Amino acid sequence: MKTLAELSRLCVFLISMLLVSAVSAQDTPPLPEGKQTEKNPATSDKPEASTKTEPESAPDESAPDIVQKLAAEAKQSVVVVTFSGRDGTQLGLGSGFVVSKDGLIATNLHVIGEARPISVQFADGKKFDVIAVHATEKATDLAVLRINAANLKPLELGDSDTLVPGQPVVAIGNPLGFKHSVVSGVVSQKREIDGKPMIQVAIPIERGNSGGPLLDHQGRVHGLMTLKSQVTDNLGFAVVINALKPLLEKPNPIPIEQWTTIGALKERDWKTVGARWRQRAGRISVDEAGAGFGGRSLCLSTIEQPEIPFEIEVAVKFSPDSGAAGLVFHSDGRDRHYGFYPSNGRLRLSRFNGPNVETWQVLADVENNAYRPGDWNWLRVRIEKERLLCYVNDQLAIESTDTGFRKGAVGLAKFRDTSAEFKQFSVGQKLPSRIPDAKSLERILAAIAQVAADEPAGADVIETLAPEGFSTSDVLRREAAMLEKRAQRLRELALAVQARRVQDEVADVVKADTVDLLRASLLIAKLDNEELDVDAYLKEVDEMVVSIRAGLGEKPDEAKRLAALNEFLFTRSGFHGSRTNYYHRSNSYLNEVIDDREGLPITLSVLYMEVARRLGLKVVGVGLPGHFVVRFEPTKGDSQLIDPFDNGRLLTAEEGDAMIRNGFRRPPGEEEFKEVREMFLKATTPQAVLVRMLANLRNIAERDEDMDSILRYLSTALVIDPDNIENRAMRIEIQVRTQRLKAAISDIDWMLEKKPEGMDIQRVLQIKADLEARRQAM
């Protein structure tokens, strides 16, 4: 049976199959071939001039000579920092620089790993083993290393408080292993990230840059390069040099012999194979891939085993859920052993006969309701003469009569890129249960029932629970987690009920002979704000119209009414396009646009059209590529494009054409342009306007990874345009990702009934079968 992640990927594939045919179901004309994908998460409505990211300030073009001189002088002070694995292979690589002539090297703490031998290499090829970790501070990710060397050339330390945005800087390091690379850029800003003072720089950062110096044009160090931006490749961060100075003044030296023992397992208790296992606060952890096939790594106990029958047990928690970690037994210390472990939400018993997958045999692979993904789980194996009994949280999960191996070491194992923690590993003839028995559980649950929601539990409840043992706390935490999940589900249900009521109202509006675009747009805002009073805002817009009419006099012509509309909205009331906080959801909520007088092109256009309609003017929406505008269509005379986002500016025909042309990556031919120009200048239907507003909100929710909001917006869009194949397919994917499998199957049935062009019917039927099987197993 496929996992939810696999099913979600299949649904993404389904979407890709349907995109070709999806456009034909939409009211908005398709983008021309080659149209660039919108990069802005908020909307497809942002003006072309505003979609471009403002460039960082660039250093003066005369700077290359300065950079070359700096690089030549600093190169002899910059080092490559590496640490080795237990087999001597290089595991880490970063940068550092000399801070004292007698052998001190500054770098990032994360560069040197933990409990590993460290070495540094200079540009001239000289290599030194680190003899001590002179100082460290985890909070600022800084470390100072000592090597046995003299007469080194330290770099001068600057004052990072004096840096200003736009100041040119140079970084030297070893990105992706390219040693002593040099790159120049500028300071973008000084920020605090995760509580650490940082310098944001317009410099690309890659693995290996960390720990390298950030220099001003006078050769002074102002920071240590450390982080790559998750937004763009050409942006990085450096720890301020002023955070390093206290470490130099008050170090905490640790000889390398002691450094390599930090967190290390005691050799008298454990033998590890294939990865670095650590121990802290009684827990054993491992987070790097093992050297064996499939990332396999073992941590074998040296304890003397009892005679068969006996039991082994451990509590394990790991991530991601697609990983694997658990117990091993009957191990030869290398490639041959049994393993009992969770993997992909299931429980597996395997016999490993050798070093690769061809020699591995899965004896059982099952689901068990007692297993708790992402949480601590107790695994226990009872090894008897003729059978193996495998338990999860005291429930029998697997029974096997396999007797391929009959002796060997016991311990722990992990596979793939799993990060795993283990606690309370035990071996014995008969291990006590870690889960309360039925009577104890009954007493615990009865005591829990006495706990009120409005005050802490009394001493009598504590006195009742304390004798039940340490497992009581686990039961209480699980009950709390279940209640929290239930509370979350109830909050989700409240939002869903609210959304359904709003969607029913939207459906009534869009099915009317004349669509009330203003009411429908306010209802979209009500999806996220149950308290929104739609009628109050309708009244406010009517009052705007009354104010405009009051200054018009008798029988004003269309030109005078249009001028009065523009003067009221943009001059007197100050409505304007949002330029400093464009991606905020408020710009897509029409009620907040009315309150704040700031919004997106499409929300300002909706307000403009609806006020114009109440003034007896025909103004329609026009969905240009990347920007929404309106068109005034007078009873007599030529039509006029108007940009409500830009204070009602009148657009020439040439400007409108330029906006359409900007939607192409390559210049279109004249015939091609004429065809798409007609499509883009066509009046946008009210239904298409509403779907586009919902798409803006959905894009913001996707940026925030807010799955419930994404689903709410997609479902509302499908109320307006039920035949939109793309939105239907996207909703299937989100429903699978959020475990709404019944709803996903219902949408797939709709797809199978409609049979949109380009859909692989057999593949969709298989996805439906997988979803139904998964739902039955839940």
Tab-separated table of C-alpha atoms in Angstrom, residues 13-22 24 725 751 754-764:
chain	number	residue	atom	x	y	z
A	13	PHE	CA	1.429	13.825	-11.500
A	14	LEU	CA	-2.320	13.863	-12.109
A	15	ILE	CA	-2.259	17.663	-12.022
A	16	SER	CA	0.569	17.796	-14.550
A	17	MET	CA	-1.433	15.571	-16.907
A	18	LEU	CA	-4.437	17.850	-16.691
A	19	LEU	CA	-2.815	21.260	-17.041
A	20	VAL	CA	-2.941	21.153	-20.826
A	21	SER	CA	-6.686	20.800	-20.836
A	22	ALA	CA	-7.334	22.947	-17.770
A	24	SER	CA	-9.892	25.714	-21.778
A	725	ILE	CA	-9.895	21.172	-14.106
A	751	MET	CA	-12.747	13.597	-13.022
A	754	LYS	CA	-15.989	14.301	-16.985
A	755	LYS	CA	-12.973	12.585	-18.636
A	756	PRO	CA	-11.035	15.792	-19.421
A	757	GLU	CA	-8.820	15.717	-22.479
A	758	GLY	CA	-5.305	14.424	-21.816
A	759	MET	CA	-6.171	12.402	-18.697
A	760	ASP	CA	-4.696	8.901	-18.354
A	761	ILE	CA	-7.837	7.049	-17.221
A	762	GLN	CA	-6.007	3.905	-16.063
A	763	ARG	CA	-3.520	5.930	-13.983
A	764	VAL	CA	-6.339	7.871	-12.338
